[in-house]
mmCIF file of C-alpha atoms in Angstrom:
data_model
loop_
_atom_site.group_PDB
_atom_site.id
_atom_site.type_symbol
_atom_site.label_atom_id
_atom_site.label_comp_id
_atom_site.label_asym_id
_atom_site.label_seq_id
_atom_site.Cartn_x
_atom_site.Cartn_y
_atom_site.Cartn_z
ATOM 1 C CA MET D 1 -2.796 -9.040 22.355
ATOM 2 C CA ASN D 2 -5.666 -11.532 22.381
ATOM 3 C CA ARG D 3 -7.996 -12.412 19.501
ATOM 4 C CA GLN D 4 -11.032 -10.683 21.022
ATOM 5 C CA LYS D 5 -9.180 -7.386 21.264
ATOM 6 C CA ARG D 6 -8.073 -7.635 17.630
ATOM 7 C CA ILE D 7 -11.646 -8.313 16.545
ATOM 8 C CA GLU D 8 -12.857 -5.233 18.403
ATOM 9 C CA ILE D 9 -10.093 -3.057 16.928
ATOM 10 C CA PHE D 10 -11.033 -4.009 13.366
ATOM 11 C CA GLU D 11 -14.765 -3.744 14.089
ATOM 12 C CA ARG D 12 -14.206 -0.131 15.133
ATOM 13 C CA LEU D 13 -11.975 0.650 12.145
ATOM 14 C CA ARG D 14 -14.598 -0.864 9.840
ATOM 15 C CA ALA D 15 -17.439 1.061 11.472
ATOM 16 C CA ALA D 16 -15.514 4.321 10.980
ATOM 17 C CA ASN D 17 -14.590 3.520 7.353
ATOM 18 C CA PRO D 18 -16.670 0.681 5.848
ATOM 19 C CA SER D 19 -15.115 0.793 2.358
ATOM 20 C CA PRO D 20 -11.464 1.805 2.661
ATOM 21 C CA THR D 21 -9.278 2.052 -0.402
ATOM 22 C CA THR D 22 -5.956 3.408 -1.559
ATOM 23 C CA GLU D 23 -5.439 7.188 -1.783
ATOM 24 C CA LEU D 24 -3.704 6.722 -5.126
ATOM 25 C CA ASN D 25 -5.932 7.686 -8.064
ATOM 26 C CA TYR D 26 -6.376 4.977 -10.689
ATOM 27 C CA SER D 27 -9.042 3.537 -12.982
ATOM 28 C CA SER D 28 -7.478 0.224 -14.076
ATOM 29 C CA PRO D 29 -5.050 -2.394 -12.715
ATOM 30 C CA PHE D 30 -2.381 -0.967 -15.035
ATOM 31 C CA GLU D 31 -2.824 2.583 -13.730
ATOM 32 C CA LEU D 32 -2.664 1.257 -10.155
ATOM 33 C CA LEU D 33 0.514 -0.691 -10.895
ATOM 34 C CA ILE D 34 2.237 2.376 -12.363
ATOM 35 C CA ALA D 35 1.048 4.607 -9.500
ATOM 36 C CA VAL D 36 2.364 2.164 -6.889
ATOM 37 C CA ILE D 37 5.749 1.874 -8.628
ATOM 38 C CA LEU D 38 5.957 5.685 -8.632
ATOM 39 C CA SER D 39 4.893 5.931 -4.974
ATOM 40 C CA ALA D 40 8.068 4.391 -3.498
ATOM 41 C CA GLN D 41 9.584 7.045 -1.176
ATOM 42 C CA ALA D 42 7.039 9.564 -2.447
ATOM 43 C CA THR D 43 3.674 10.797 -1.191
ATOM 44 C CA ASP D 44 0.386 9.667 -2.712
ATOM 45 C CA VAL D 45 -0.489 13.351 -3.213
ATOM 46 C CA GLY D 46 2.684 13.889 -5.249
ATOM 47 C CA VAL D 47 2.089 10.759 -7.318
ATOM 48 C CA ASN D 48 -1.538 11.740 -8.005
ATOM 49 C CA LYS D 49 -0.394 15.137 -9.317
ATOM 50 C CA ALA D 50 1.984 13.441 -11.763
ATOM 51 C CA THR D 51 -0.440 10.732 -12.896
ATOM 52 C CA ALA D 52 -3.185 13.351 -13.383
ATOM 53 C CA ARG D 53 -0.982 14.657 -16.205
ATOM 54 C CA LEU D 54 0.308 11.279 -17.403
ATOM 55 C CA PHE D 55 -2.771 9.041 -17.540
ATOM 56 C CA PRO D 56 -4.917 11.224 -19.838
ATOM 57 C CA VAL D 57 -2.049 11.021 -22.338
ATOM 58 C CA ALA D 58 -0.885 7.445 -21.721
ATOM 59 C CA ASN D 59 -2.613 4.817 -19.599
ATOM 60 C CA THR D 60 -1.822 1.545 -21.380
ATOM 61 C CA PRO D 61 1.479 -0.358 -21.583
ATOM 62 C CA GLU D 62 1.765 0.512 -25.298
ATOM 63 C CA ALA D 63 1.063 4.220 -24.805
ATOM 64 C CA VAL D 64 3.465 4.596 -21.879
ATOM 65 C CA ALA D 65 6.166 2.555 -23.640
ATOM 66 C CA SER D 66 5.843 4.790 -26.711
ATOM 67 C CA LEU D 67 6.754 7.828 -24.581
ATOM 68 C CA GLY D 68 10.191 6.325 -23.963
ATOM 69 C CA VAL D 69 12.221 6.957 -20.821
ATOM 70 C CA ASP D 70 12.883 10.638 -21.564
ATOM 71 C CA GLY D 71 9.264 11.313 -22.534
ATOM 72 C CA LEU D 72 7.986 9.667 -19.352
ATOM 73 C CA LYS D 73 10.406 11.676 -17.205
ATOM 74 C CA GLU D 74 8.696 14.893 -18.306
ATOM 75 C CA TYR D 75 5.509 13.718 -16.586
ATOM 76 C CA ILE D 76 7.057 12.293 -13.402
ATOM 77 C CA LYS D 77 10.038 14.590 -12.774
ATOM 78 C CA THR D 78 8.316 16.086 -9.705
ATOM 79 C CA ILE D 79 8.522 12.692 -7.956
ATOM 80 C CA GLY D 80 11.582 11.495 -6.033
ATOM 81 C CA LEU D 81 13.864 8.968 -7.795
ATOM 82 C CA PHE D 82 12.105 9.747 -11.084
ATOM 83 C CA ASN D 83 15.100 8.724 -13.228
ATOM 84 C CA SER D 84 15.218 5.124 -12.036
ATOM 85 C CA LYS D 85 11.418 4.935 -11.808
ATOM 86 C CA ALA D 86 11.065 6.029 -15.447
ATOM 87 C CA GLU D 87 13.428 3.265 -16.565
ATOM 88 C CA ASN D 88 11.614 0.650 -14.473
ATOM 89 C CA VAL D 89 8.175 1.716 -15.724
ATOM 90 C CA ILE D 90 9.225 1.565 -19.384
ATOM 91 C CA ARG D 91 10.836 -1.863 -18.879
ATOM 92 C CA THR D 92 7.710 -3.054 -17.040
ATOM 93 C CA CYS D 93 5.518 -1.877 -19.927
ATOM 94 C CA HIS D 94 7.623 -3.829 -22.425
ATOM 95 C CA GLN D 95 7.375 -6.955 -20.260
ATOM 96 C CA LEU D 96 3.604 -6.608 -19.929
ATOM 97 C CA ILE D 97 3.287 -6.310 -23.721
ATOM 98 C CA GLU D 98 5.667 -9.183 -24.482
ATOM 99 C CA LYS D 99 4.788 -11.666 -21.734
ATOM 100 C CA HIS D 100 1.282 -10.855 -20.503
ATOM 101 C CA ASP D 101 -0.755 -9.635 -23.501
ATOM 102 C CA SER D 102 -0.570 -6.097 -22.059
ATOM 103 C CA GLN D 103 -2.495 -7.225 -18.973
ATOM 104 C CA VAL D 104 -1.346 -6.844 -15.370
ATOM 105 C CA PRO D 105 -0.781 -10.361 -13.977
ATOM 106 C CA ASN D 106 -2.669 -11.387 -10.850
ATOM 107 C CA THR D 107 -0.057 -13.619 -9.226
ATOM 108 C CA ARG D 108 2.696 -12.556 -6.845
ATOM 109 C CA GLU D 109 5.377 -14.413 -8.796
ATOM 110 C CA ALA D 110 4.566 -12.705 -12.095
ATOM 111 C CA LEU D 111 4.197 -9.273 -10.491
ATOM 112 C CA GLU D 112 7.500 -9.494 -8.615
ATOM 113 C CA ALA D 113 9.260 -10.408 -11.881
ATOM 114 C CA LEU D 114 8.392 -6.946 -13.254
ATOM 115 C CA PRO D 115 11.089 -4.225 -12.990
ATOM 116 C CA GLY D 116 10.540 -1.914 -10.022
ATOM 117 C CA VAL D 117 7.990 -4.251 -8.413
ATOM 118 C CA GLY D 118 8.903 -5.668 -5.024
ATOM 119 C CA ARG D 119 6.845 -7.628 -2.527
ATOM 120 C CA LYS D 120 5.085 -4.532 -1.142
ATOM 121 C CA THR D 121 4.025 -3.261 -4.583
ATOM 122 C CA ALA D 122 2.844 -6.749 -5.568
ATOM 123 C CA ASN D 123 0.770 -6.943 -2.377
ATOM 124 C CA VAL D 124 -0.910 -3.587 -3.070
ATOM 125 C CA VAL D 125 -1.853 -4.655 -6.605
ATOM 126 C CA LEU D 126 -3.051 -8.121 -5.541
ATOM 127 C CA ASN D 127 -5.164 -6.616 -2.772
ATOM 128 C CA THR D 128 -6.514 -3.450 -4.381
ATOM 129 C CA ALA D 129 -6.820 -4.408 -8.051
ATOM 130 C CA PHE D 130 -7.654 -8.098 -7.693
ATOM 131 C CA GLY D 131 -9.357 -8.343 -4.303
ATOM 132 C CA GLN D 132 -6.922 -10.861 -2.863
ATOM 133 C CA PRO D 133 -6.147 -10.854 0.862
ATOM 134 C CA ALA D 134 -2.609 -9.460 0.981
ATOM 135 C CA MET D 135 -0.776 -7.182 3.385
ATOM 136 C CA ALA D 136 1.473 -4.488 1.932
ATOM 137 C CA VAL D 137 3.495 -3.517 4.993
ATOM 138 C CA ASP D 138 4.886 0.000 4.652
ATOM 139 C CA THR D 139 6.330 2.229 7.391
ATOM 140 C CA HIS D 140 2.828 3.137 8.623
ATOM 141 C CA ILE D 141 1.607 -0.447 8.954
ATOM 142 C CA PHE D 142 4.914 -1.555 10.487
ATOM 143 C CA ARG D 143 4.646 1.199 13.103
ATOM 144 C CA VAL D 144 0.960 0.645 13.910
ATOM 145 C CA SER D 145 1.359 -3.142 14.133
ATOM 146 C CA ASN D 146 4.254 -2.838 16.562
ATOM 147 C CA ARG D 147 3.028 0.132 18.567
ATOM 148 C CA THR D 148 -0.509 -1.150 19.168
ATOM 149 C CA GLY D 149 0.549 -4.742 19.708
ATOM 150 C CA ILE D 150 -1.717 -6.022 16.894
ATOM 151 C CA ALA D 151 1.142 -7.882 15.203
ATOM 152 C CA PRO D 152 4.615 -6.978 16.469
ATOM 153 C CA GLY D 153 7.647 -8.008 14.443
ATOM 154 C CA LYS D 154 11.298 -7.106 13.941
ATOM 155 C CA ASN D 155 11.040 -6.520 10.197
ATOM 156 C CA VAL D 156 8.492 -5.898 7.449
ATOM 157 C CA LEU D 157 8.185 -9.547 6.387
ATOM 158 C CA GLU D 158 7.700 -10.729 9.963
ATOM 159 C CA VAL D 159 4.924 -8.178 10.510
ATOM 160 C CA GLU D 160 3.293 -9.115 7.183
ATOM 161 C CA LYS D 161 3.235 -12.829 8.013
ATOM 162 C CA ARG D 162 1.969 -12.186 11.520
ATOM 163 C CA LEU D 163 -0.827 -9.921 10.279
ATOM 164 C CA MET D 164 -1.889 -12.527 7.711
ATOM 165 C CA ARG D 165 -2.075 -15.076 10.505
ATOM 166 C CA LEU D 166 -3.593 -12.936 13.268
ATOM 167 C CA VAL D 167 -6.064 -10.590 11.579
ATOM 168 C CA PRO D 168 -9.508 -12.264 11.725
ATOM 169 C CA LYS D 169 -10.561 -13.518 8.270
ATOM 170 C CA GLU D 170 -13.570 -11.239 7.886
ATOM 171 C CA PHE D 171 -11.288 -8.176 8.086
ATOM 172 C CA LEU D 172 -8.332 -9.479 6.071
ATOM 173 C CA LEU D 173 -9.248 -7.957 2.711
ATOM 174 C CA ASP D 174 -9.482 -4.370 4.019
ATOM 175 C CA ALA D 175 -7.063 -4.533 6.971
ATOM 176 C CA HIS D 176 -4.126 -3.167 4.969
ATOM 177 C CA HIS D 177 -6.059 0.012 4.091
ATOM 178 C CA TRP D 178 -7.382 0.562 7.617
ATOM 179 C CA LEU D 179 -3.922 0.203 9.140
ATOM 180 C CA ILE D 180 -2.211 2.441 6.597
ATOM 181 C CA LEU D 181 -4.785 5.213 7.035
ATOM 182 C CA HIS D 182 -4.644 4.877 10.810
ATOM 183 C CA GLY D 183 -0.855 5.263 10.685
ATOM 184 C CA ARG D 184 -1.019 8.150 8.226
ATOM 185 C CA TYR D 185 -3.541 10.284 10.115
ATOM 186 C CA THR D 186 -3.810 9.143 13.749
ATOM 187 C CA CYS D 187 -0.981 6.872 14.885
ATOM 188 C CA ILE D 188 1.626 9.176 13.332
ATOM 189 C CA ALA D 189 5.347 8.679 13.819
ATOM 190 C CA ARG D 190 6.537 11.427 16.149
ATOM 191 C CA LYS D 191 3.556 12.081 18.378
ATOM 192 C CA PRO D 192 0.595 9.752 17.935
ATOM 193 C CA ARG D 193 -2.805 11.408 18.313
ATOM 194 C CA CYS D 194 -3.943 9.057 21.085
ATOM 195 C CA GLY D 195 -6.514 11.560 22.394
ATOM 196 C CA SER D 196 -8.524 11.309 19.183
ATOM 197 C CA CYS D 197 -7.895 7.612 18.488
ATOM 198 C CA ILE D 198 -10.932 5.315 18.244
ATOM 199 C CA ILE D 199 -8.933 2.291 19.459
ATOM 200 C CA GLU D 200 -6.946 3.996 22.233
ATOM 201 C CA ASP D 201 -8.455 1.842 25.006
ATOM 202 C CA LEU D 202 -7.612 -1.353 23.100
ATOM 203 C CA CYS D 203 -4.106 -0.313 22.030
ATOM 204 C CA GLU D 204 -1.207 -1.693 24.106
ATOM 205 C CA PHE D 205 1.182 1.231 23.498
ATOM 206 C CA ARG D 206 2.652 2.228 26.859
ATOM 207 C CA HIS D 207 3.519 5.855 26.148
ATOM 208 C CA LYS D 208 0.134 7.311 25.225
ATOM 209 C CA THR D 209 -0.114 11.019 24.434
ATOM 210 C CA GLU D 210 -2.964 13.405 25.230
#
C-alpha cells in the first residue's frame, strides 16, 4: 500500500469520527489504567459495568488497595480472569503508592513494571491518558492492519512498529482508536461489512463481502 492511499484512509476515518477515544469509561489516568488492566480478554461493556460499581467507592490507589484482593473481587467478579486481575490490581496500587506518589507514571518502562501491565496496556495509557503517539495493537488492529494492507505483519509487535513508521504523523495520535473501532464495528472477524465500509475502495483485501 502506498503513502497516498494511507493518507486517504485516515482522512476518511477522521472525517467520520474527528475525536475518537476509548470506549472504556474513566475520569482519571488511574481509572483508565485499572479499566485497561481489567479489559484483557473481556469486553469494554463488561468492564464498564464493573467499574461503574467500583469507581464511586474506590478510584484512587489508596482506596482500591484498602479493599484488599477479596474486597476488590466482589466488584469485578463478573469479568473474566477476575481472580488474577484482582491480585494484579492490588499489587499495582501498592507500587503506585510506594514508588510513584500514587500517580500513574507516563513512561513505558515504569508502566510495564506494574503488575498486570504489558506493552499493549502501557500503550493505551500513554496514548489515551497522556496524549503520546502509541499504538496498542489488539486483535482488531492486528486484523485490520493485515486485512486492509495498511501495515501487514506476522505478529503484534511487527504490526505495531510498522504502524508507527507508516501512519502519517498528523494521524498518529488517533490512529489506534480509529483502527480499533473500525475492526470492532465494520471490519469484523468472520464476515467484514465491506458493503458499508467507508474505505472499501482503498482497502487491499481480496475477498470483499457484499
